């Protein structure tokens, strides 16, 4: 039986309670990690969590440094730090286990009827990576893209709109297509990799049973690697897009 998300319809919108729950869980985990890292922070005797957070900060600074001058990119350090921690934690949540319940036609949640996609009964998956939902990755991407355009108009006012007509005016349609492709590729790349990883875990567990323990462990190890790489790629591309918006390079 196919596992579906617990979705209810209200005000003409679909509310995925699994995604909403996992967004909150991810946010709480990141907040707790940050609070633990700064609690009792010391220059002389840093804690392990403080060392970890300082390493992450240095890592993000290096990402910024590969895309633009660090002084110009320093205002976006918190953005990069928040993104890499949130996405990495979110990517990992769907790996250890899953929470699945059964629901029958007419089942309700908070007084609202669940959408079982026309089935009389279904399995509801309550625990998953929030980044395995395209709505979540699209929301992150929209925030990043809007911020890059706002910063471009604010910090590169003179040349921001001019670059849409470079190198020549007829290139405007191509430059617009390029701008549209940025959020699509950013959102779908993250979603596709994480969603595919969780599908494979489900296939191994349901198809092989206890025989699939070793393949499952191997695949989960690979998924950790993929999740880390995708968090890095998302932040790297964010800083690349930001540098393209705020920095004007003179043509010689």
Coordinates of N, CA and C in Angstrom, one line a residue:
X1 N 0.8 -1.2 0.0 CA 0.0 0.0 0.0 C 0.9 1.2 0.0
X2 N 0.6 2.2 -0.8 CA 1.4 3.4 -0.9 C 1.3 4.3 0.3
X3 N 2.4 4.8 0.7 CA 2.4 5.8 1.8 C 2.2 7.2 1.3
X4 N 1.2 7.9 1.9 CA 0.9 9.2 1.5 C 1.0 10.1 2.7
X5 N 1.1 11.4 2.5 CA 1.2 12.4 3.5 C -0.2 12.7 4.1
X6 N -0.3 13.1 5.3 CA -1.6 13.5 5.9 C -2.0 14.9 5.4
X7 N -2.9 15.0 4.5 CA -3.2 16.3 3.8 C -4.7 16.6 4.1
X8 N -5.0 17.8 4.5 CA -6.4 18.3 4.6 C -6.6 19.5 3.7
X9 N -7.8 19.7 3.3 CA -8.1 20.8 2.4 C -8.9 21.9 3.3
X10 N -8.4 23.1 3.2 CA -9.1 24.2 4.0 C -8.8 25.5 3.2
X11 N -9.9 26.3 3.1 CA -9.8 27.6 2.4 C -9.2 27.5 1.0
X12 N -9.5 26.4 0.3 CA -9.0 26.2 -1.0 C -7.5 25.8 -1.1
X13 N -6.9 25.5 0.0 CA -5.5 25.2 0.1 C -5.3 23.8 0.7
X14 N -4.2 23.1 0.3 CA -3.8 21.8 0.9 C -2.8 22.0 2.0
X15 N -3.1 21.5 3.1 CA -2.2 21.6 4.3 C -1.6 20.2 4.6
X16 N -0.3 20.0 4.3 CA 0.4 18.8 4.6 C 1.0 18.8 6.0
X17 N 0.3 18.1 6.9 CA 0.7 18.2 8.3 C 2.0 17.5 8.6
X18 N 2.4 16.5 7.8 CA 3.7 15.9 8.0 C 4.8 16.9 7.7
X19 N 4.7 17.7 6.6 CA 5.7 18.7 6.2 C 5.7 19.8 7.2
X20 N 4.5 20.3 7.7 CA 4.4 21.3 8.7 C 5.1 20.9 10.0
X21 N 4.9 19.7 10.4 CA 5.5 19.1 11.6 C 7.0 19.1 11.5
X22 N 7.5 18.6 10.4 CA 8.9 18.4 10.2 C 9.6 19.7 10.0
X23 N 9.0 20.7 9.5 CA 9.5 22.1 9.4 C 9.8 22.6 10.8
X24 N 8.8 22.4 11.7 CA 8.9 22.8 13.1 C 10.0 22.0 13.8
X25 N 10.0 20.7 13.6 CA 11.1 19.9 14.3 C 12.4 20.3 13.8
X26 N 12.6 20.6 12.5 CA 13.9 21.0 12.0 C 14.3 22.3 12.6
X27 N 13.4 23.3 12.7 CA 13.7 24.6 13.2 C 14.1 24.5 14.7
X28 N 13.4 23.6 15.5 CA 13.7 23.5 16.9 C 15.1 22.9 17.1
X29 N 15.4 21.9 16.3 CA 16.7 21.2 16.4 C 17.8 22.2 16.1
X30 N 17.7 23.0 15.0 CA 18.7 24.0 14.7 C 18.8 25.0 15.8
X31 N 17.7 25.5 16.3 CA 17.7 26.5 17.4 C 18.4 25.9 18.7
X32 N 18.1 24.7 19.0 CA 18.7 24.1 20.2 C 20.2 23.9 20.0
X33 N 20.7 23.5 18.8 CA 22.1 23.4 18.5 C 22.8 24.7 18.6
X34 N 22.2 25.8 18.1 CA 22.8 27.1 18.2 C 22.9 27.6 19.7
X35 N 21.8 27.3 20.5 CA 21.8 27.7 21.9 C 22.9 26.9 22.6
X36 N 23.0 25.7 22.4 CA 24.0 24.9 23.0 C 25.4 25.3 22.7
X37 N 25.6 25.8 21.4 CA 26.9 26.2 21.0 C 27.4 27.5 21.6
X38 N 26.4 28.4 21.9 CA 26.8 29.7 22.5 C 26.7 29.7 24.0
X39 N 26.1 28.7 24.6 CA 26.0 28.6 26.0 C 27.4 28.4 26.6
X40 N 27.8 29.3 27.5 CA 29.1 29.2 28.1 C 30.2 29.4 27.1
X41 N 30.0 30.2 26.1 CA 31.0 30.4 25.1 C 32.2 31.1 25.7
X42 N 33.4 30.6 25.4 CA 34.6 31.2 26.0 C 35.7 31.2 24.9
X43 N 36.6 32.2 25.0 CA 37.7 32.4 24.1 C 38.8 31.4 24.5
X44 N 39.0 31.2 25.8 CA 40.1 30.4 26.3 C 39.8 28.9 26.3
X45 N 38.5 28.6 26.8 CA 38.1 27.2 26.9 C 36.8 26.9 26.2
X46 N 36.8 26.9 24.8 CA 35.6 26.7 24.1 C 35.1 25.3 24.3
X47 N 33.8 25.1 24.3 CA 33.2 23.8 24.4 C 33.2 23.1 23.0
X48 N 32.9 21.8 23.0 CA 32.9 21.1 21.8 C 31.8 21.7 20.8
X49 N 30.7 22.0 21.3 CA 29.6 22.6 20.5 C 30.0 24.0 19.9
X50 N 30.8 24.7 20.8 CA 31.3 26.0 20.3 C 32.3 25.8 19.2
X51 N 33.2 24.8 19.3 CA 34.1 24.5 18.3 C 33.4 24.1 17.0
X52 N 32.4 23.3 17.2 CA 31.6 22.9 16.0 C 31.0 24.0 15.2
X53 N 30.3 24.9 16.0 CA 29.7 26.1 15.3 C 30.7 27.0 14.7
X54 N 31.9 27.2 15.4 CA 32.9 28.0 14.8 C 33.5 27.4 13.5
X55 N 33.5 26.1 13.5 CA 34.0 25.4 12.2 C 32.9 25.6 11.1
X56 N 31.7 25.5 11.4 CA 30.6 25.7 10.4 C 30.7 27.2 9.9
X57 N 30.9 28.1 10.8 CA 31.0 29.5 10.4 C 32.2 29.7 9.5
X58 N 33.3 29.1 9.8 CA 34.5 29.2 8.9 C 34.2 28.6 7.6
X59 N 33.5 27.5 7.6 CA 33.1 26.8 6.3 C 32.3 27.7 5.4
X60 N 31.3 28.3 6.0 CA 30.4 29.2 5.3 C 31.2 30.4 4.8
X61 N 32.1 31.0 5.6 CA 33.0 32.1 5.2 C 33.8 31.7 3.9
X62 N 34.3 30.5 3.9 CA 35.1 30.0 2.8 C 34.2 29.9 1.6
X63 N 33.0 29.5 1.7 CA 32.0 29.4 0.6 C 31.8 30.8 0.0
X64 N 31.6 31.8 0.9 CA 31.4 33.2 0.5 C 32.7 33.7 -0.2
X65 N 33.8 33.3 0.3 CA 35.1 33.8 -0.3 C 35.4 33.3 -1.7
X66 N 34.8 32.1 -2.0 CA 35.0 31.6 -3.4 C 34.1 32.2 -4.4
X67 N 33.1 33.0 -3.9 CA 32.1 33.6 -4.9 C 32.2 35.1 -4.9
X68 N 32.8 35.8 -3.9 CA 32.9 37.2 -3.9 C 33.9 37.6 -2.8
X69 N 34.2 38.9 -2.8 CA 35.1 39.4 -1.7 C 34.4 39.2 -0.4
X70 N 35.2 38.7 0.6 CA 34.6 38.4 1.9 C 34.0 39.6 2.6
X71 N 34.6 40.7 2.4 CA 34.1 42.0 3.0 C 32.7 42.3 2.5
X72 N 32.5 42.1 1.2 CA 31.2 42.4 0.6 C 30.2 41.3 0.9
X73 N 30.7 40.1 1.1 CA 29.8 39.0 1.4 C 29.5 38.7 2.9
X74 N 30.2 39.4 3.8 CA 30.1 39.2 5.2 C 28.6 39.4 5.7
X75 N 27.9 40.4 5.1 CA 26.5 40.6 5.6 C 25.6 39.3 5.4
X76 N 26.1 38.4 4.5 CA 25.2 37.2 4.2 C 25.7 36.0 4.9
X77 N 26.6 36.2 5.9 CA 27.1 35.1 6.7 C 26.0 34.4 7.4
X78 N 25.1 35.2 8.1 CA 24.0 34.6 8.9 C 23.1 33.8 7.9
X79 N 22.8 34.4 6.7 CA 22.0 33.7 5.8 C 22.6 32.4 5.4
X80 N 23.8 32.3 5.0 CA 24.5 31.1 4.7 C 24.5 30.1 5.8
X81 N 24.8 30.6 7.0 CA 24.9 29.7 8.2 C 23.5 29.1 8.5
X82 N 22.5 29.9 8.4 CA 21.1 29.4 8.7 C 20.7 28.4 7.6
X83 N 21.0 28.7 6.4 CA 20.6 27.8 5.3 C 21.3 26.4 5.4
X84 N 22.6 26.4 5.6 CA 23.4 25.2 5.6 C 23.0 24.3 6.8
X85 N 22.7 24.9 8.0 CA 22.3 24.1 9.2 C 20.9 23.6 9.0
X86 N 20.0 24.5 8.5 CA 18.6 24.0 8.4 C 18.5 22.9 7.3
X87 N 19.1 23.1 6.2 CA 19.0 22.1 5.1 C 19.6 20.8 5.5
X88 N 20.8 20.9 6.1 CA 21.5 19.6 6.5 C 20.7 18.9 7.5
X89 N 20.2 19.5 8.5 CA 19.4 18.9 9.6 C 18.1 18.3 8.9
X90 N 17.5 19.1 8.1 CA 16.3 18.7 7.4 C 16.5 17.4 6.5
X91 N 17.7 17.4 5.8 CA 18.0 16.3 5.0 C 18.2 15.0 5.8
X92 N 18.7 15.1 7.0 CA 19.0 14.0 7.8 C 17.8 13.4 8.5
X93 N 16.7 14.1 8.7 CA 15.6 13.7 9.6 C 14.9 12.4 9.0
X94 N 14.8 12.3 7.7 CA 14.1 11.2 7.1 C 14.9 9.9 7.1
X95 N 16.2 9.9 7.5 CA 17.0 8.7 7.4 C 16.8 7.7 8.5
X96 N 16.8 8.1 9.8 CA 16.9 7.1 10.9 C 15.6 6.2 10.9
X97 N 14.4 6.7 10.8 CA 13.2 5.9 11.0 C 12.1 6.6 10.3
X98 N 10.9 6.0 10.3 CA 9.7 6.6 9.8 C 8.5 6.3 10.8
X99 N 7.6 7.2 10.7 CA 6.3 7.0 11.5 C 5.2 6.9 10.6
X100 N 4.5 5.7 10.6 CA 3.4 5.5 9.6 C 2.2 5.0 10.4
X101 N 1.1 5.5 10.1 CA -0.2 5.1 10.7 C -1.2 4.8 9.6
X102 N -2.2 4.0 10.0 CA -3.3 3.6 9.0 C -4.5 4.6 9.2
X103 N -5.1 4.9 8.1 CA -6.3 5.8 8.1 C -7.3 5.2 7.2
X104 N -8.6 5.3 7.6 CA -9.7 4.9 6.7 C -10.5 6.0 6.2
X105 N -11.2 5.8 5.2 CA -12.1 6.8 4.6 C -12.9 7.5 5.6
X106 N -12.9 8.8 5.6 CA -13.6 9.6 6.6 C -12.9 10.0 7.8
X107 N -11.6 9.6 7.9 CA -10.8 9.9 9.0 C -10.5 11.4 9.0
X108 N -10.5 12.0 10.2 CA -10.3 13.4 10.4 C -9.1 13.8 11.2
X109 N -8.6 15.0 11.0 CA -7.5 15.5 11.8 C -7.8 17.0 12.1
X110 N -7.9 17.2 13.5 CA -8.4 18.5 13.9 C -9.7 18.9 13.4
X111 N -10.6 17.9 13.2 CA -11.9 18.2 12.7 C -12.0 18.3 11.2
X112 N -10.9 18.1 10.5 CA -10.9 18.2 9.0 C -10.7 16.8 8.4
X113 N -11.4 16.5 7.4 CA -11.3 15.2 6.8 C -10.0 15.1 6.0
X114 N -9.3 14.0 6.2 CA -8.0 13.7 5.5 C -8.3 13.3 4.1
X115 N -7.4 13.7 3.2 CA -7.5 13.4 1.8 C -6.7 12.1 1.6
X116 N -7.4 11.0 1.3 CA -6.8 9.7 1.1 C -6.7 9.4 -0.4
X117 N -6.8 10.4 -1.2 CA -6.6 10.2 -2.7 C -7.6 9.2 -3.2
X118 N -8.8 9.2 -2.7 CA -9.8 8.3 -3.3 C -9.8 6.9 -2.7
X119 N -8.8 6.5 -1.9 CA -8.7 5.2 -1.3 C -9.6 5.0 -0.1
X120 N -10.0 3.8 0.1 CA -10.8 3.5 1.3 C -9.9 3.5 2.6
X121 N -8.7 3.1 2.4 CA -7.7 3.1 3.5 C -6.4 3.4 3.0
X122 N -5.5 3.9 3.8 CA -4.2 4.3 3.3 C -3.2 4.4 4.5
X123 N -1.9 4.3 4.2 CA -0.9 4.5 5.2 C -0.4 5.9 5.2
X124 N -0.4 6.6 6.3 CA 0.0 8.0 6.4 C 1.4 8.1 6.9
X125 N 2.3 8.7 6.2 CA 3.7 8.9 6.6 C 3.8 10.2 7.3
X126 N 4.1 10.2 8.6 CA 4.2 11.4 9.4 C 5.6 11.9 9.6
X127 N 6.6 11.1 9.4 CA 8.0 11.5 9.6 C 8.7 11.4 8.3
X128 N 9.3 12.5 7.9 CA 10.1 12.5 6.6 C 11.0 13.8 6.7
X129 N 11.9 13.8 5.8 CA 12.7 15.0 5.6 C 11.8 16.2 5.1
X130 N 11.8 17.3 5.7 CA 11.0 18.4 5.1 C 11.5 18.8 3.7
X131 N 12.8 18.6 3.4 CA 13.3 18.9 2.1 C 12.9 17.9 1.0
X132 N 12.2 16.8 1.5 CA 11.7 15.8 0.5 C 10.3 16.3 0.0
X133 N 9.9 17.5 0.4 CA 8.7 18.1 -0.1 C 9.0 19.3 -1.0
X134 N 8.6 19.3 -2.2 CA 8.9 20.3 -3.2 C 8.4 21.7 -2.7
X135 N 7.4 21.7 -1.9 CA 6.9 23.0 -1.4 C 7.9 23.7 -0.5
X136 N 8.5 22.9 0.3 CA 9.5 23.4 1.3 C 10.8 23.9 0.5
X137 N 11.3 23.1 -0.4 CA 12.5 23.6 -1.2 C 12.1 24.8 -2.0
X138 N 10.9 24.8 -2.5 CA 10.5 26.0 -3.3 C 10.4 27.2 -2.5
X139 N 9.9 27.1 -1.2 CA 9.8 28.2 -0.3 C 11.2 28.8 0.0
X140 N 12.1 27.9 0.3 CA 13.5 28.3 0.6 C 14.1 29.0 -0.6
X141 N 13.8 28.5 -1.8 CA 14.4 29.1 -3.0 C 13.8 30.5 -3.3
X142 N 12.5 30.6 -3.1 CA 11.8 31.9 -3.3 C 12.4 33.0 -2.3
X143 N 12.7 32.6 -1.1 CA 13.3 33.5 -0.1 C 14.7 33.9 -0.7
X144 N 15.5 33.0 -1.1 CA 16.8 33.3 -1.6 C 16.8 34.2 -2.8
X145 N 15.9 33.8 -3.8 CA 15.9 34.6 -5.0 C 15.4 36.0 -4.8
X146 N 14.3 36.1 -4.0 CA 13.8 37.5 -3.7 C 14.9 38.3 -3.0
X147 N 15.6 37.7 -2.1 CA 16.6 38.4 -1.4 C 17.8 38.9 -2.3
X148 N 18.1 38.0 -3.3 CA 19.2 38.4 -4.2 C 18.8 39.5 -5.1
X149 N 17.5 39.5 -5.5 CA 17.0 40.7 -6.3 C 16.9 42.0 -5.5
X150 N 16.5 41.8 -4.3 CA 16.4 43.0 -3.4 C 17.8 43.6 -3.2
X151 N 18.7 42.7 -2.8 CA 20.1 43.2 -2.6 C 20.7 43.8 -3.8
X152 N 20.4 43.2 -5.0 CA 20.9 43.7 -6.2 C 20.5 45.1 -6.5
X153 N 19.2 45.3 -6.3 CA 18.6 46.7 -6.5 C 19.1 47.7 -5.4
X154 N 19.4 47.2 -4.3 CA 19.8 48.0 -3.2 C 21.3 48.4 -3.2
X155 N 22.1 47.4 -3.5 CA 23.6 47.6 -3.5 C 24.2 47.8 -4.8
X156 N 23.5 47.5 -5.9 CA 24.1 47.6 -7.3 C 23.0 48.3 -8.1
X157 N 22.5 49.4 -7.6 CA 21.3 50.1 -8.2 C 21.6 50.5 -9.7
X158 N 22.8 51.1 -9.9 CA 23.1 51.6 -11.2 C 23.2 50.6 -12.3
X159 N 23.7 49.4 -12.0 CA 24.0 48.4 -13.0 C 23.0 47.2 -12.9
X160 N 22.2 47.1 -11.9 CA 21.4 45.9 -11.7 C 20.5 45.6 -12.9
X161 N 19.7 46.6 -13.4 CA 18.8 46.4 -14.5 C 19.5 46.4 -15.8
X162 N 20.7 47.0 -15.9 CA 21.4 47.1 -17.1 C 21.9 45.7 -17.5
X163 N 22.2 44.8 -16.5 CA 22.8 43.5 -16.9 C 21.8 42.6 -17.6
X164 N 20.5 42.9 -17.5 CA 19.5 42.1 -18.3 C 19.7 42.3 -19.8
X165 N 20.3 43.4 -20.2 CA 20.4 43.8 -21.6 C 21.8 43.5 -22.1
X166 N 22.7 42.8 -21.3 CA 24.0 42.6 -21.7 C 24.1 41.2 -22.3
X167 N 25.0 41.0 -23.3 CA 25.9 42.1 -23.9 C 25.2 43.0 -24.8
X168 N 24.0 42.5 -25.4 CA 23.2 43.4 -26.3 C 21.8 43.3 -25.9
X169 N 21.0 44.3 -26.3 CA 19.6 44.4 -26.0 C 18.8 43.1 -26.4
X170 N 19.1 42.6 -27.6 CA 18.3 41.4 -28.0 C 18.5 40.2 -27.1
X171 N 19.5 40.2 -26.2 CA 19.7 39.1 -25.3 C 18.8 39.1 -24.1
X172 N 17.9 40.1 -24.0 CA 17.0 40.2 -22.9 C 16.2 39.0 -22.6
X173 N 15.5 38.4 -23.7 CA 14.8 37.1 -23.4 C 15.6 36.0 -22.8
X174 N 16.9 35.8 -23.3 CA 17.7 34.8 -22.8 C 18.1 35.1 -21.4
X175 N 18.4 36.3 -21.0 CA 18.7 36.7 -19.7 C 17.6 36.4 -18.7
X176 N 16.3 36.7 -19.2 CA 15.1 36.4 -18.4 C 14.9 34.9 -18.2
X177 N 15.2 34.1 -19.2 CA 15.1 32.7 -19.1 C 16.1 32.2 -18.1
X178 N 17.3 32.7 -18.1 CA 18.3 32.4 -17.1 C 17.9 32.6 -15.7
X179 N 17.2 33.8 -15.5 CA 16.8 34.2 -14.2 C 15.7 33.2 -13.7
X180 N 14.8 32.8 -14.6 CA 13.7 31.9 -14.2 C 14.3 30.5 -13.9
X181 N 15.3 30.1 -14.7 CA 15.8 28.7 -14.5 C 16.6 28.6 -13.1
X182 N 17.1 29.7 -12.6 CA 17.8 29.7 -11.3 C 16.9 29.1 -10.2
X183 N 15.7 29.6 -9.9 CA 15.0 29.1 -8.8 C 14.5 27.7 -9.1
X184 N 14.2 27.4 -10.3 CA 13.7 26.0 -10.7 C 14.7 25.0 -10.4
X185 N 16.0 25.2 -10.9 CA 17.0 24.3 -10.7 C 17.4 24.2 -9.2
X186 N 17.4 25.3 -8.5 CA 17.8 25.3 -7.1 C 16.8 24.5 -6.2
X187 N 15.5 24.7 -6.5 CA 14.5 24.0 -5.7 C 14.4 22.5 -6.1
X188 N 14.4 22.2 -7.4 CA 14.2 20.8 -7.8 C 15.4 19.9 -7.6
X189 N 16.6 20.5 -7.6 CA 17.8 19.7 -7.3 C 17.8 19.2 -5.9
X190 N 17.5 20.1 -5.0 CA 17.4 19.6 -3.6 C 16.3 18.7 -3.3
X191 N 15.1 19.0 -3.8 CA 14.0 18.1 -3.6 C 14.2 16.7 -4.2
X192 N 14.7 16.7 -5.5 CA 14.8 15.5 -6.2 C 15.8 14.5 -5.5
X193 N 16.9 15.0 -5.0 CA 17.9 14.2 -4.4 C 17.4 13.6 -3.1
X194 N 16.8 14.4 -2.2 CA 16.3 14.0 -0.9 C 15.1 13.0 -1.1
X195 N 14.2 13.4 -1.9 CA 13.0 12.6 -2.1 C 13.4 11.2 -2.7
X196 N 14.3 11.2 -3.7 CA 14.7 9.9 -4.2 C 15.4 9.0 -3.2
X197 N 16.2 9.6 -2.3 CA 16.9 8.9 -1.3 C 15.9 8.2 -0.3
X198 N 14.8 8.9 0.1 CA 13.8 8.4 1.0 C 13.0 7.3 0.3
X199 N 12.7 7.5 -1.0 CA 12.0 6.4 -1.8 C 12.8 5.1 -1.8
X200 N 14.1 5.2 -2.0 CA 15.0 4.1 -2.0 C 15.0 3.4 -0.7
X201 N 15.0 4.1 0.4 CA 15.0 3.5 1.7 C 13.7 2.7 1.9
X202 N 12.6 3.3 1.5 CA 11.3 2.6 1.6 C 11.3 1.4 0.7
X203 N 11.9 1.4 -0.5 CA 11.9 0.2 -1.4 C 12.7 -0.9 -0.7
X204 N 13.9 -0.5 -0.1 CA 14.8 -1.5 0.5 C 14.1 -2.2 1.7
X205 N 13.4 -1.4 2.5 CA 12.8 -1.9 3.7 C 11.6 -2.8 3.4
X206 N 10.8 -2.3 2.4 CA 9.6 -3.1 2.1 C 9.9 -4.3 1.2
X207 N 10.9 -4.2 0.4 CA 11.2 -5.2 -0.6 C 12.1 -6.3 -0.1
X208 N 13.0 -6.0 0.8 CA 14.0 -7.0 1.2 C 13.8 -7.4 2.7
X209 N 13.1 -6.7 3.5 CA 12.9 -7.1 4.9 C 14.2 -7.1 5.6
X210 N 14.4 -8.1 6.5 CA 15.6 -8.1 7.3 C 16.9 -8.4 6.5
X211 N 16.7 -9.0 5.3 CA 17.8 -9.2 4.4 C 18.4 -7.9 3.9
X212 N 17.6 -6.9 3.9 CA 18.1 -5.6 3.4 C 18.7 -4.7 4.4
X213 N 19.1 -5.3 5.6 CA 19.7 -4.5 6.6 C 21.0 -3.9 6.2
X214 N 21.9 -4.8 5.6 CA 23.2 -4.3 5.1 C 23.1 -3.3 4.0
X215 N 22.3 -3.6 2.9 CA 22.1 -2.5 1.9 C 21.5 -1.2 2.5
X216 N 20.6 -1.4 3.5 CA 19.9 -0.2 4.1 C 21.0 0.7 4.8
X217 N 21.9 0.1 5.5 CA 22.9 0.8 6.2 C 23.8 1.5 5.2
X218 N 24.2 0.8 4.2 CA 25.1 1.4 3.1 C 24.4 2.5 2.5
X219 N 23.1 2.4 2.1 CA 22.4 3.4 1.4 C 22.2 4.6 2.4
X220 N 21.9 4.4 3.6 CA 21.8 5.5 4.6 C 23.1 6.3 4.7
X221 N 24.2 5.6 4.7 CA 25.5 6.2 4.8 C 25.7 7.1 3.5
X222 N 25.3 6.6 2.4 CA 25.4 7.4 1.1 C 24.5 8.5 1.2
X223 N 23.3 8.4 1.8 CA 22.3 9.4 1.9 C 22.8 10.6 2.7
X224 N 23.5 10.2 3.8 CA 24.1 11.3 4.6 C 25.1 12.1 3.8
X225 N 25.9 11.4 3.0 CA 26.9 12.1 2.1 C 26.1 13.0 1.1
X226 N 25.1 12.5 0.5 CA 24.3 13.3 -0.5 C 23.6 14.5 0.2
X227 N 23.1 14.2 1.4 CA 22.4 15.3 2.1 C 23.4 16.5 2.5
X228 N 24.6 16.1 2.9 CA 25.6 17.1 3.2 C 26.0 17.9 1.9
X229 N 26.2 17.1 0.8 CA 26.6 17.8 -0.5 C 25.5 18.7 -0.9
X230 N 24.2 18.3 -0.8 CA 23.1 19.2 -1.3 C 23.0 20.4 -0.4
X231 N 23.2 20.3 0.9 CA 23.2 21.6 1.7 C 24.3 22.5 1.3
X232 N 25.5 21.9 1.0 CA 26.6 22.7 0.5 C 26.3 23.4 -0.8
X233 N 25.8 22.6 -1.8 CA 25.5 23.1 -3.1 C 24.5 24.3 -3.0
X234 N 23.4 24.1 -2.2 CA 22.4 25.1 -2.1 C 23.0 26.4 -1.6
X235 N 23.8 26.4 -0.6 CA 24.4 27.6 0.0 C 25.4 28.2 -1.0
X236 N 26.2 27.3 -1.7 CA 27.2 27.8 -2.7 C 26.4 28.6 -3.8
X237 N 25.4 28.0 -4.4 CA 24.6 28.6 -5.4 C 23.9 29.9 -5.0
X238 N 23.5 29.9 -3.7 CA 22.9 31.1 -3.1 C 23.9 32.3 -3.2
X239 N 25.1 32.0 -2.7 CA 26.2 33.0 -2.7 C 26.6 33.4 -4.1
X240 N 26.6 32.4 -5.1 CA 26.9 32.8 -6.5 C 25.9 33.7 -7.0
X241 N 24.6 33.4 -6.8 CA 23.5 34.3 -7.3 C 23.6 35.7 -6.6
X242 N 23.9 35.7 -5.3 CA 24.0 36.9 -4.6 C 25.2 37.8 -5.2
X243 N 26.3 37.2 -5.5 CA 27.5 37.9 -6.0 C 27.1 38.4 -7.4
X244 N 26.4 37.7 -8.2 CA 26.0 38.1 -9.5 C 25.1 39.3 -9.5
X245 N 24.3 39.5 -8.4 CA 23.4 40.6 -8.3 C 24.0 41.8 -7.7
X246 N 24.9 41.7 -6.7 CA 25.4 42.9 -6.0 C 26.8 43.4 -6.6
X247 N 27.5 42.6 -7.4 CA 28.8 43.0 -7.9 C 28.7 43.3 -9.3
X248 N 29.2 44.4 -9.7 CA 29.3 44.8 -11.2 C 30.7 44.7 -11.6
X249 N 31.0 44.0 -12.7 CA 32.3 43.9 -13.2 C 32.4 44.7 -14.5
X250 N 33.3 45.6 -14.4 CA 33.5 46.5 -15.6 C 34.1 45.7 -16.8
X251 N 33.6 46.0 -17.9 CA 34.1 45.3 -19.2 C 35.2 46.1 -19.7
X252 N 36.3 45.5 -20.0 CA 37.5 46.2 -20.5 C 37.7 45.9 -22.0

